[in-house]
Coordinates of C-alpha atoms and ligand atoms in Angstrom, one line a residue:
Chain A
M1 CA 101.4 80.7 85.4
N2 CA 102.6 77.2 86.2
L3 CA 101.0 76.0 89.3
H4 CA 102.9 72.7 89.3
D5 CA 106.4 74.1 89.2
P6 CA 108.5 71.4 90.7
R7 CA 110.8 74.0 92.2
V8 CA 108.2 75.1 94.6
P9 CA 108.4 72.9 97.6
N10 CA 105.3 71.8 99.4
V11 CA 105.1 74.2 102.3
Q12 CA 103.5 73.4 105.6
P13 CA 101.4 76.1 107.3
R14 CA 103.5 77.5 110.1
T15 CA 100.9 77.5 112.7
G16 CA 100.9 73.7 113.1
T17 CA 97.2 73.4 112.3
R18 CA 97.4 71.5 109.0
R19 CA 95.0 72.9 106.5
V20 CA 92.6 70.8 104.5
P21 CA 94.2 69.9 101.1
P22 CA 93.1 72.5 98.5
T23 CA 90.2 71.5 96.3
G24 CA 88.4 73.5 93.7
I25 CA 88.6 77.1 92.8
V26 CA 88.1 78.6 96.3
A27 CA 91.0 76.7 97.8
R28 CA 93.2 77.6 94.9
V29 CA 92.4 81.3 95.4
S30 CA 93.3 81.0 99.1
A31 CA 96.6 79.5 98.2
I32 CA 97.5 82.7 96.4
A33 CA 99.4 85.3 98.3
I34 CA 99.3 88.0 95.7
H35 CA 96.9 88.5 92.8
A36 CA 97.6 91.3 90.4
H37 CA 95.6 92.0 87.3
A38 CA 96.3 94.9 84.9
L39 CA 97.9 96.6 87.9
S40 CA 99.1 100.1 87.1
K41 CA 100.8 103.0 88.8
R42 CA 100.9 106.5 87.5
F43 CA 102.8 109.5 88.9
G44 CA 101.1 112.4 87.0
D45 CA 101.8 111.8 83.3
L46 CA 104.5 109.2 84.0
I47 CA 103.4 105.5 83.9
A48 CA 105.6 103.7 86.3
V49 CA 103.8 100.4 86.2
D50 CA 101.8 99.6 83.1
A51 CA 99.0 97.1 83.5
I52 CA 101.0 94.1 84.8
S53 CA 99.4 90.8 85.8
F54 CA 100.9 88.1 88.0
D55 CA 100.1 85.7 90.8
V56 CA 102.3 84.7 93.7
K57 CA 101.6 81.5 95.5
K58 CA 101.8 81.3 99.3
G59 CA 105.2 80.0 100.3
E60 CA 106.7 80.9 97.0
S61 CA 109.7 83.2 96.6
F62 CA 109.1 85.5 93.7
G63 CA 111.6 87.9 92.1
F64 CA 111.2 91.2 90.3
L65 CA 114.1 92.0 88.0
G66 CA 114.6 95.0 85.8
P67 CA 116.8 98.0 85.0
N68 CA 116.7 101.2 87.0
G69 CA 113.3 102.9 86.8
A70 CA 111.5 99.7 85.5
G71 CA 108.8 100.1 88.2
K72 CA 110.0 97.4 90.7
T73 CA 109.8 99.6 93.8
S74 CA 106.5 101.2 92.7
T75 CA 105.1 97.6 92.5
M76 CA 106.6 96.7 95.9
R77 CA 105.0 99.7 97.5
M78 CA 101.6 99.0 96.1
I79 CA 101.8 95.4 97.4
G80 CA 103.1 96.8 100.8
A81 CA 100.0 99.1 101.0
T82 CA 102.1 102.2 101.2
S83 CA 101.2 103.5 97.7
P84 CA 97.6 103.4 96.3
I85 CA 97.1 101.6 93.0
S86 CA 96.3 103.8 90.0
G87 CA 94.4 101.1 88.1
G88 CA 93.7 97.3 87.8
E89 CA 93.3 94.9 90.6
L90 CA 95.5 93.9 93.5
I91 CA 94.8 91.5 96.3
V92 CA 97.4 90.7 98.9
L93 CA 96.8 88.0 101.5
G94 CA 93.2 88.2 100.6
L95 CA 93.0 91.9 101.4
N96 CA 92.7 95.0 99.4
P97 CA 95.7 97.2 100.1
D98 CA 93.9 100.4 99.4
T99 CA 91.0 99.8 101.9
D100 CA 92.6 97.3 104.4
G101 CA 96.0 99.0 104.6
P102 CA 96.7 98.8 108.3
T103 CA 95.3 95.2 108.7
L104 CA 97.4 94.1 105.7
R105 CA 100.5 95.9 106.9
S106 CA 100.3 94.2 110.2
Q107 CA 100.9 90.9 108.4
L108 CA 103.7 92.1 106.2
G109 CA 107.4 92.6 106.6
V110 CA 109.1 95.2 104.5
V111 CA 112.7 95.9 103.7
P112 CA 112.6 99.2 101.8
Q113 CA 115.1 100.1 99.2
E114 CA 116.3 103.0 101.3
N115 CA 117.3 102.4 104.9
N116 CA 115.2 104.5 107.1
L117 CA 116.4 103.7 110.6
D118 CA 116.6 106.2 113.4
E119 CA 120.3 106.9 113.2
E120 CA 120.6 108.3 116.7
L121 CA 119.0 105.4 118.5
T122 CA 120.6 102.0 119.2
V123 CA 119.8 98.9 117.2
H124 CA 117.8 97.6 120.1
D125 CA 115.7 100.8 120.4
N126 CA 115.0 100.9 116.7
L127 CA 113.7 97.3 116.8
M128 CA 111.8 97.9 120.0
M129 CA 110.2 101.0 118.6
Y130 CA 109.2 99.2 115.5
G131 CA 107.7 96.2 117.3
R132 CA 105.6 98.6 119.4
Y133 CA 104.0 100.0 116.2
F134 CA 102.7 96.4 115.8
D135 CA 101.2 96.6 119.2
M136 CA 103.4 93.8 120.5
S137 CA 104.2 93.7 124.2
R138 CA 107.7 94.8 125.3
A139 CA 108.6 91.3 126.7
E140 CA 107.5 89.7 123.4
I141 CA 109.6 92.2 121.4
R142 CA 112.7 91.7 123.6
E143 CA 112.6 88.0 123.0
R144 CA 112.2 88.6 119.3
I145 CA 115.0 91.1 119.2
D146 CA 117.4 88.5 120.6
E147 CA 116.3 86.0 118.0
L148 CA 116.5 88.4 115.2
L149 CA 119.9 89.8 116.0
D150 CA 121.2 86.3 116.2
F151 CA 119.5 85.7 112.8
V152 CA 121.3 88.6 111.1
Q153 CA 124.5 88.1 113.2
L154 CA 124.4 91.4 114.9
T155 CA 124.0 90.3 118.5
E156 CA 127.2 92.2 119.6
K157 CA 125.8 95.4 118.1
R158 CA 122.6 95.4 120.1
D159 CA 123.4 98.6 122.0
S160 CA 125.4 100.4 119.3
K161 CA 123.9 103.5 117.7
I162 CA 122.8 103.0 114.1
Q163 CA 125.1 105.8 112.9
A164 CA 128.1 103.8 114.2
L165 CA 127.3 100.8 112.0
S166 CA 128.6 100.1 108.5
G167 CA 126.3 100.2 105.5
G168 CA 125.9 96.5 105.4
M169 CA 125.2 96.2 109.1
K170 CA 122.5 98.8 108.7
R171 CA 121.0 96.8 106.0
R172 CA 120.9 93.8 108.2
V173 CA 119.2 95.8 111.0
V174 CA 116.5 96.8 108.4
I175 CA 116.1 93.2 107.6
A176 CA 115.7 92.3 111.2
R177 CA 113.2 95.1 111.7
G178 CA 111.1 93.8 108.8
L179 CA 110.8 90.4 110.6
I180 CA 109.9 91.8 114.0
N181 CA 106.2 91.0 113.6
D182 CA 106.8 87.4 112.2
P183 CA 105.3 88.3 108.8
D184 CA 103.5 85.9 106.5
L185 CA 104.7 87.9 103.5
F186 CA 108.2 89.4 103.4
I187 CA 108.9 92.1 100.8
L188 CA 112.5 92.9 100.2
D189 CA 113.5 95.7 97.8
E190 CA 117.2 95.2 96.9
P191 CA 117.9 93.5 100.3
T192 CA 121.6 92.8 99.6
T193 CA 122.7 96.0 98.0
G194 CA 125.8 97.1 100.0
L195 CA 126.4 93.7 101.6
D196 CA 129.7 91.9 101.3
P197 CA 129.7 88.5 99.7
Q198 CA 129.8 86.7 103.0
A199 CA 126.9 88.6 104.4
R200 CA 125.0 88.1 101.2
H201 CA 125.4 84.4 101.5
V202 CA 124.3 84.4 105.1
L203 CA 121.2 86.4 104.1
W204 CA 120.4 83.9 101.3
D205 CA 120.6 81.2 103.8
R206 CA 118.3 83.0 106.2
L207 CA 115.8 83.8 103.5
Y208 CA 115.8 80.2 102.5
R209 CA 115.0 79.2 106.1
L210 CA 112.2 81.7 106.2
K211 CA 110.8 80.2 103.0
Q212 CA 111.0 76.7 104.4
R213 CA 108.8 77.9 107.3
G214 CA 106.3 79.0 104.8
V215 CA 106.9 82.7 104.5
T216 CA 106.2 84.1 101.1
L217 CA 109.1 86.2 99.8
I218 CA 109.0 89.0 97.3
I219 CA 112.4 90.2 96.2
T220 CA 113.8 92.7 93.9
T221 CA 117.5 92.6 93.0
H222 CA 120.0 93.7 90.5
Y223 CA 122.1 90.6 91.2
M224 CA 121.2 87.8 88.8
D225 CA 123.0 85.2 90.8
E226 CA 120.9 86.2 93.8
A227 CA 117.7 85.8 91.8
E228 CA 118.9 82.4 90.5
Q229 CA 119.7 81.3 94.1
L230 CA 116.6 82.6 95.8
C231 CA 113.7 82.8 93.5
D232 CA 111.3 80.0 92.4
R233 CA 110.0 82.4 89.8
V234 CA 111.0 85.8 88.5
V235 CA 109.5 88.4 86.3
V236 CA 111.6 90.7 84.2
M237 CA 110.2 94.3 84.1
D238 CA 111.1 97.0 81.7
K239 CA 109.5 100.4 81.4
G240 CA 106.7 99.4 83.6
R241 CA 105.8 96.2 81.8
I242 CA 106.5 92.6 82.4
V243 CA 108.6 91.3 79.5
A244 CA 109.2 87.8 80.7
E245 CA 108.1 85.4 83.4
G246 CA 109.2 82.0 84.6
S247 CA 111.6 80.1 86.7
P248 CA 115.2 81.2 86.3
R249 CA 116.0 77.9 84.6
A250 CA 113.1 78.2 82.2
L251 CA 114.0 81.8 81.3
I252 CA 117.6 80.8 80.6
D253 CA 116.5 77.9 78.4
E254 CA 114.1 80.1 76.5
Y255 CA 116.1 83.3 76.1
A256 CA 119.7 82.3 76.4
P257 CA 120.1 78.6 75.8
G258 CA 123.5 76.9 75.7
E259 CA 126.8 78.7 76.2
V260 CA 128.2 82.1 75.8
V261 CA 131.5 83.3 74.5
E262 CA 132.6 86.6 75.8
L263 CA 135.0 88.7 73.8
R264 CA 136.9 91.8 74.9
F265 CA 138.6 94.1 72.5
P266 CA 140.8 97.2 72.8
I267 CA 138.9 100.4 73.3
G268 CA 137.2 101.7 70.2
V269 CA 137.5 98.5 68.2
L270 CA 134.0 97.1 69.0
E271 CA 132.2 99.8 67.1
E272 CA 134.1 99.0 63.9
I273 CA 133.7 95.3 64.0
G274 CA 130.1 95.0 65.3
G275 CA 128.9 93.6 61.9
Q276 CA 131.6 91.0 61.8
I277 CA 130.6 89.8 65.3
Q278 CA 127.0 89.5 64.3
D279 CA 128.0 87.0 61.6
L280 CA 129.5 84.6 64.2
A281 CA 126.2 83.3 65.5
S282 CA 122.4 83.7 65.1
R283 CA 122.4 85.7 68.4
T284 CA 125.1 88.1 69.5
E285 CA 125.2 91.1 71.7
V286 CA 127.6 94.0 71.5
L287 CA 127.8 95.7 74.9
A288 CA 129.8 98.8 75.9
D289 CA 132.8 96.8 77.1
R290 CA 132.5 93.4 75.4
A291 CA 130.7 91.3 72.9
L292 CA 128.6 88.2 73.7
V293 CA 128.2 85.3 71.3
Y294 CA 125.4 82.8 72.1
T295 CA 126.2 79.4 70.8
G296 CA 125.4 75.7 71.2
D297 CA 129.0 74.8 71.0
A298 CA 131.5 77.2 72.6
E299 CA 134.6 75.3 71.4
Q300 CA 133.6 75.5 67.8
T301 CA 132.8 79.2 68.0
I302 CA 136.2 79.9 69.5
N303 CA 137.8 78.0 66.7
T304 CA 135.9 80.1 64.2
I305 CA 137.0 83.3 65.9
R306 CA 140.7 82.1 65.9
E307 CA 140.4 81.5 62.1
S308 CA 138.8 84.9 61.5
S309 CA 140.5 88.2 61.3
L310 CA 139.1 89.2 64.7
E311 CA 141.7 89.8 67.4
P312 CA 140.0 89.8 70.8
E313 CA 142.2 90.6 73.8
T314 CA 140.5 87.9 75.9
V315 CA 138.1 85.1 75.1
L316 CA 136.0 83.5 77.8
A317 CA 133.5 80.6 77.4
R318 CA 130.8 80.0 80.0
R319 CA 127.3 78.6 80.5
S320 CA 124.7 81.2 80.0
T321 CA 123.1 82.7 83.1
L322 CA 120.1 84.8 84.1
E323 CA 122.3 87.8 83.4
D324 CA 122.3 87.0 79.7
V325 CA 118.5 86.7 79.8
F326 CA 118.4 90.1 81.5
L327 CA 120.7 91.7 79.0
R328 CA 118.8 90.2 76.1
L329 CA 115.4 91.4 77.4
T330 CA 116.4 94.8 78.7
G331 CA 119.8 95.6 77.3
R332 CA 120.1 98.9 75.5
S333 CA 122.9 97.6 73.2
L334 CA 120.8 94.7 72.1
V335 CA 121.7 93.6 68.6
E336 CA 119.2 91.3 66.9
Chain B
M1 CA 92.6 101.6 115.5
A2 CA 94.2 105.0 114.9
T3 CA 93.9 106.1 118.5
P4 CA 95.8 103.3 120.3
L5 CA 98.5 103.1 117.7
S6 CA 99.0 106.9 117.8
L7 CA 100.0 106.3 121.4
R8 CA 102.7 104.1 120.1
V9 CA 104.0 107.0 118.1
V10 CA 104.0 109.1 121.3
E11 CA 105.9 106.2 123.0
A12 CA 108.5 106.2 120.1
E13 CA 109.0 110.0 120.4
A14 CA 109.5 109.6 124.1
R15 CA 112.1 106.9 123.4
V16 CA 113.9 109.4 121.1
Y17 CA 113.5 112.2 123.6
R18 CA 115.0 110.0 126.4
R19 CA 118.4 110.4 124.7
T20 CA 118.5 114.2 125.2
W21 CA 116.1 114.8 128.1
R22 CA 118.7 116.2 130.5
G23 CA 119.8 119.0 128.3
S24 CA 116.3 119.7 127.2
V25 CA 114.9 120.0 130.8
A26 CA 117.9 122.1 131.8
S27 CA 117.4 124.6 129.0
S28 CA 113.6 124.6 129.8
F29 CA 114.6 125.9 133.2
L30 CA 117.3 128.2 132.1
N31 CA 115.2 129.9 129.5
P32 CA 112.6 131.4 131.8
V33 CA 115.3 132.2 134.4
L34 CA 117.1 134.3 131.8
Y35 CA 113.9 136.1 130.8
M36 CA 113.0 136.9 134.4
L37 CA 116.5 138.3 135.1
A38 CA 116.9 140.3 131.9
M39 CA 113.3 141.5 131.5
G40 CA 112.4 141.8 135.1
L41 CA 115.4 143.2 136.8
G42 CA 116.9 145.0 133.8
L43 CA 114.1 146.2 131.5
G44 CA 111.3 145.9 134.1
A45 CA 113.0 148.2 136.6
L46 CA 113.3 150.8 133.8
V47 CA 109.7 150.4 132.7
D48 CA 108.3 150.5 136.2
A49 CA 110.3 153.6 137.0
N50 CA 108.7 155.4 134.1
M51 CA 105.2 154.1 134.6
P52 CA 104.1 154.7 138.2
G53 CA 100.7 153.1 137.8
G54 CA 102.2 150.0 136.1
I55 CA 100.8 148.3 133.0
D56 CA 97.2 147.2 133.5
G57 CA 97.8 148.0 137.1
V58 CA 100.6 145.6 137.7
S59 CA 104.4 145.7 137.5
Y60 CA 106.0 145.1 134.1
L61 CA 107.4 141.7 135.2
T62 CA 103.9 140.6 136.3
F63 CA 102.5 141.8 133.0
L64 CA 105.2 140.2 131.1
A65 CA 105.6 136.8 132.7
P66 CA 102.3 135.2 131.6
G67 CA 102.8 136.8 128.2
I68 CA 106.2 135.1 127.7
L69 CA 104.9 131.9 129.2
A70 CA 102.4 131.8 126.4
A71 CA 104.7 133.1 123.7
N72 CA 107.3 130.6 124.7
A73 CA 104.7 127.8 124.5
M74 CA 104.0 129.1 121.0
Q75 CA 107.7 128.9 120.0
T76 CA 108.0 125.4 121.5
G77 CA 105.0 124.3 119.5
A78 CA 106.5 125.7 116.3
T79 CA 109.8 124.0 116.9
E80 CA 108.2 120.7 117.5
G81 CA 106.0 121.0 114.5
A82 CA 108.9 122.0 112.3
W83 CA 112.2 120.1 112.9
K84 CA 110.8 116.8 114.0
V85 CA 108.6 116.6 111.0
M86 CA 111.4 117.7 108.8
G87 CA 113.5 114.9 110.2
G88 CA 110.7 112.4 109.7
I89 CA 109.9 113.2 106.1
F90 CA 113.0 114.7 104.6
W91 CA 116.1 113.6 106.5
A92 CA 115.9 110.3 108.3
K93 CA 112.6 109.4 106.7
T94 CA 111.6 107.6 109.8
W95 CA 108.0 108.5 109.1
H96 CA 108.1 106.4 106.0
A97 CA 109.2 103.5 108.1
R98 CA 106.3 104.0 110.5
L99 CA 103.9 103.8 107.7
A100 CA 105.1 100.4 106.7
S101 CA 103.6 99.3 110.0
P102 CA 99.8 99.2 110.8
I103 CA 100.0 102.8 111.7
S104 CA 97.8 105.0 109.5
I105 CA 98.5 108.6 108.4
E106 CA 95.8 109.8 110.8
G107 CA 97.4 107.8 113.6
L108 CA 100.8 109.2 112.8
V109 CA 99.6 112.8 112.7
L110 CA 97.6 112.4 115.9
G111 CA 100.5 110.8 117.7
H112 CA 102.8 113.5 116.6
L113 CA 100.4 116.2 117.7
L114 CA 99.9 114.5 121.1
W115 CA 103.7 114.1 121.8
S116 CA 104.5 117.7 120.7
T117 CA 101.7 119.0 122.8
G118 CA 103.2 117.0 125.7
R119 CA 106.5 118.8 125.1
V120 CA 104.7 122.1 125.3
V121 CA 103.1 121.0 128.6
M122 CA 106.6 120.1 130.0
V123 CA 108.2 123.4 128.9
S124 CA 105.2 125.5 130.1
V125 CA 105.0 123.8 133.5
I126 CA 108.7 124.4 134.1
F127 CA 108.2 128.1 133.0
A128 CA 105.3 128.5 135.5
V129 CA 107.3 127.1 138.3
V130 CA 110.1 129.5 137.6
I131 CA 107.7 132.4 137.5
A132 CA 106.4 131.4 140.9
A133 CA 110.0 131.0 142.2
F134 CA 110.7 134.5 141.2
Q135 CA 107.6 135.5 143.1
V136 CA 106.2 137.2 140.1
A137 CA 102.9 135.4 140.6
P138 CA 101.6 132.7 143.0
L139 CA 102.3 129.1 141.9
F140 CA 98.6 128.2 141.6
E141 CA 97.8 131.0 139.1
S142 CA 101.0 130.4 137.2
L143 CA 100.1 126.8 136.8
L144 CA 96.5 127.7 135.8
A145 CA 98.0 129.9 133.1
V146 CA 99.7 126.9 131.6
G147 CA 96.3 125.8 130.3
P148 CA 95.9 128.6 127.7
A149 CA 99.6 128.4 127.0
V150 CA 99.3 124.8 126.1
L151 CA 96.3 125.5 124.0
L152 CA 98.3 128.1 122.1
G153 CA 101.3 125.7 121.8
A154 CA 99.1 123.0 120.4
A155 CA 97.6 125.4 117.9
M156 CA 101.1 126.2 116.7
V157 CA 102.1 122.5 116.5
S158 CA 99.2 121.9 114.2
A159 CA 99.8 125.0 112.1
T160 CA 103.6 124.5 111.8
T161 CA 103.2 120.8 110.9
A162 CA 100.6 121.7 108.3
F163 CA 103.1 124.1 106.9
T164 CA 106.1 121.8 107.0
V165 CA 104.4 118.9 105.3
R166 CA 103.7 121.1 102.4
L167 CA 107.2 122.3 102.0
K168 CA 109.0 121.4 98.7
E169 CA 112.3 122.6 100.1
Q170 CA 113.8 122.7 103.5
A171 CA 114.8 126.3 103.1
G172 CA 111.2 127.2 103.8
L173 CA 111.5 126.6 107.5
P174 CA 114.1 129.2 108.5
M175 CA 112.0 131.7 106.6
F176 CA 108.9 130.6 108.5
F177 CA 110.6 131.2 111.8
R178 CA 112.0 134.6 110.7
F179 CA 109.0 136.0 109.1
V180 CA 106.1 134.3 111.0
V181 CA 107.2 133.0 114.3
L182 CA 109.5 135.7 115.4
P183 CA 107.1 138.6 114.5
M184 CA 104.3 136.8 116.3
F185 CA 106.5 136.3 119.3
L186 CA 107.4 140.0 119.5
F187 CA 104.2 141.8 118.4
S188 CA 101.3 139.9 119.7
G189 CA 100.9 141.4 123.1
A190 CA 103.5 139.4 125.1
F191 CA 105.9 142.2 125.6
F192 CA 103.6 145.2 125.3
P193 CA 99.9 145.8 124.9
I194 CA 98.9 145.6 121.2
S195 CA 97.3 149.1 121.7
Q196 CA 100.9 150.3 121.2
L197 CA 100.9 149.0 117.7
P198 CA 99.9 151.2 114.8
N199 CA 96.2 151.1 114.2
W200 CA 96.4 149.1 111.0
L201 CA 98.5 146.4 112.6
Q202 CA 96.2 145.8 115.5
P203 CA 93.7 143.6 113.7
V204 CA 96.6 141.5 112.4
A205 CA 97.8 140.9 115.9
L206 CA 94.2 140.1 116.8
I207 CA 94.0 137.1 114.4
T208 CA 97.3 135.6 115.6
P209 CA 96.8 132.7 118.0
V210 CA 99.5 134.2 120.2
Y211 CA 97.4 137.2 121.1
H212 CA 94.6 134.9 122.4
G213 CA 96.9 132.7 124.3
V214 CA 98.7 135.6 125.9
E215 CA 95.5 137.4 126.8
L216 CA 94.0 134.3 128.4
A217 CA 97.2 133.5 130.4
R218 CA 97.6 137.1 131.5
S219 CA 94.0 137.4 132.7
I220 CA 94.4 134.4 134.9
V221 CA 97.6 135.7 136.5
I222 CA 96.5 139.3 136.8
G223 CA 92.9 138.4 137.7
A224 CA 91.4 140.8 135.2
P225 CA 89.0 139.8 132.4
P226 CA 90.6 139.4 129.0
A227 CA 90.0 141.9 126.2
V228 CA 88.3 139.2 124.2
T229 CA 85.7 137.0 126.0
W230 CA 87.6 133.9 127.2
W231 CA 85.4 131.3 125.4
I232 CA 85.9 133.0 122.1
S233 CA 89.7 132.9 122.4
T234 CA 89.5 129.3 123.6
A235 CA 87.3 128.3 120.7
Y236 CA 89.6 130.1 118.3
L237 CA 92.6 128.2 119.5
A238 CA 90.8 124.9 119.5
A239 CA 89.8 125.7 115.9
W240 CA 93.4 126.1 115.0
I241 CA 94.3 122.8 116.6
V242 CA 91.7 120.8 114.9
G243 CA 91.7 122.7 111.6
F244 CA 95.4 122.7 110.9
G245 CA 95.6 119.2 112.4
L246 CA 93.2 118.0 109.7
L247 CA 95.1 119.9 107.0
C248 CA 98.2 117.8 107.8
V249 CA 96.7 114.6 106.6
K250 CA 96.3 115.1 102.9
P251 CA 99.7 116.5 101.9
L252 CA 101.3 113.9 104.2
R253 CA 99.5 111.1 102.5
K254 CA 100.6 112.5 99.2
R255 CA 104.1 112.7 100.3
L256 CA 104.6 109.4 102.3
M257 CA 102.2 107.2 100.3
P258 CA 102.6 108.6 96.8
Ligands
LIG401 N1 107.1 109.3 94.2 C1 107.3 109.4 92.9 N2 106.9 110.5 92.2 C2 107.1 110.6 90.8 N3 107.7 109.6 90.1 C3 108.1 108.5 90.7 C4 107.9 108.3 92.1 N4 108.4 107.1 92.5 C5 108.9 106.6 91.4 N5 108.7 107.4 90.3 C6 109.1 107.1 88.9 O1 108.5 105.9 88.5 C7 109.4 105.1 87.7 C8 109.7 103.8 88.3 O2 110.4 103.9 89.5 P1 110.7 102.7 90.5 O3 111.3 103.3 91.7 O4 109.5 101.9 90.7 O5 111.8 101.9 89.7 P2 112.7 100.7 90.1 O6 112.4 99.6 89.2 O7 112.5 100.4 91.6 O8 114.2 101.3 89.9 P3 115.5 101.0 90.7 O9 116.1 99.8 90.2 O10 116.4 102.2 90.3 O11 115.3 101.0 92.1 C9 110.7 106.0 87.6 O12 110.6 106.6 86.3 C10 110.6 106.9 88.7 O13 111.2 108.2 88.4
LIG402 MG1 113.7 100.5 93.2

C-alpha cells in the first residue's frame, strides 16, 4: 500500500481539535480506518471472500470493483458489522466488528445495495425513525433532516410517501438516511445504480464534499467512470480475491497503457476473425460485441487495419480507461 | 444497551401504526361488539334455553365473554408476530435496515415483542370495555381479566415470531393460521368447556397456551377457581413468552446477519 499517494489530500479532523501529527507505528495505526488481513467470508461451501488483505486510511475514498458475485457486498457487510467474518482479521475504526458491532455501527453510515425503506411512511418519517435508532433527540434529527434533504435535493419531497418516489429518488433517500448520524465512515454499495446522469453528478459532488470534511468513503460500483472520479484507490475483486490494487491512474498505466482502438463487426464475423485481430497488437481483446486493440499509437494501428483484409463496421480510437483495466482483469472473453 | 434501543423499535412501530390507527381502533371495537351480538343474543339465547343451570353456573354469554377476550388476544398476538415480522424480513426488509444501526438482534426482538404486546393490551382493553358495556360482567373484573389475556397474547407473539423467523417460504404463514391458530381458537375452551372434547384430545387442549389464558380470564370474571392452579398457568404462559422469545434470536441472526 502506498501511504504517500499524492492523490490523497491532507484531511483535517472534523471536530476542530487538531490532532498531534502522526509519529511512529502507533500513530500510523490510528490513521487507518479499516485494516483487513486474510479476511474471508464463507456461506456453507461457497467462499464468497477469499483471504483478502487491504488497508484504508482515514479520509481516503476507497473503491471495490468487480463483476457480479465477486464478493463486494459480502465484504461491505463485514465492514459494516452486519455479517460476521469467517476468517482472518478485520478492524474498523479501531473496533472489532464481531464483538463491538453496536458501537461500531453507531459511527458508520451505510447505503445498502438494496433499498430497504419503509414504503408506507413519508421521507421525513423514514429519516426520523432511523435517527431515533441512533438515540438522537427529535430536535436534533429534525435539523439534520432539513440539511440532508437539501443535500440530496429532495426538500420538496419531505412529506411524500416513499412508494410515490421514483427509483432514483428512493436511492437518494437511502443516501440521506445513511448520513443521519454524521458518520466517520460512509459505506456505499452501488450508490448510483438507478440514478440519472445529472443526479449521479450531484451525488459525486456531495461525496466529494463529505470526503473534504474528512469522512472516509468505501464505495462499490459497476461504473468505472464513477470509480475514476471518486476513488483515491480501488481494488478489483474477482471470485472473492483481490486481483489488482492501486489508484485508478496507476491501474490504467499498469494494465491498459496508451490508447485503445475499438472495432465493431457485423454479427457472427468476430468469431471467424479472432485470430487475425490478435495479430494486430501484443494485447487485444475480443468481446461479445466488439474487439479492443491496445496500442501505443492508435493512428498507426488504424492504418494497419485499413490496409488489412479486415472490414470493421466502425472504428473508434480513444484513451484507455479503468473500464479496460476491469475487462482485462475480469473479462470472460479475455484473449492473451 | 439493548434495552433503551429496543424502546426505539417500539417508537418506530408506533410511528408506523399511527398511519392506520383509526381503522385499527374501530375494528378493535367492532370485533367484540359483533361477538357479543352473534354469540350472546343469537347463540347464547339458544344455549341458555337448553341449559337451565347455565355453564359453570353462569349464562353462556358470561361464560363465553372472558373466553373470547383471551382467545382474541391470542389471535392478535399471532397476527402481530406473523405479518409484521414477515414484512420486516421478507418484503420491505426494514429489519435489515434497523440492524445497520446500533440496534442489536436482541434489542430488535425485545422491541418487537414489547410493541406487539402493547397491541394486545390495546385490543384487550377495548374488548373488556365492550364486555362491560354489554353488562356481561362488571368493568373492574373485565379489566382484571385483561391481565391473563395479555399474558396469553404475549406468549403467542413470541411463539409466532419464533415460527415466522424460521420460515423459508411465505406460504408457511397461512398454513400456520389455518392449522394451528384457528383450531386453538376454537377448541381450547373459549367456546365450550374442554370436557366436551373427546378424551384423547383433552390433554392436547391442556398444553395449548390458550387453555390457560382462557381459564385464568374466566375464573376472574366468574369468580370461581380455575381448573389448573393459577400460578401454574401463569408460569406456563411466562415460560412461553421467555422461551420462544429466546428462540427468535438465533434464526433471526442467521437470516439478517448472515
Ligand atoms: N446470504 C448469503 N447466503 C449464501 N450465499 C451468499 C449470501 N450472500 C452472498 N452470497 C454469495 O456470495 C457470493 C458473493 O456475493 P456478493 O453479494 O458479495 O457479490 P457482489 O460482488 O456484491 O456482486 P454484485 O455486483 O452482483 O452485487 C455470491 O456467489 C453470492 O451468491
Ligand atoms: Mg453486491
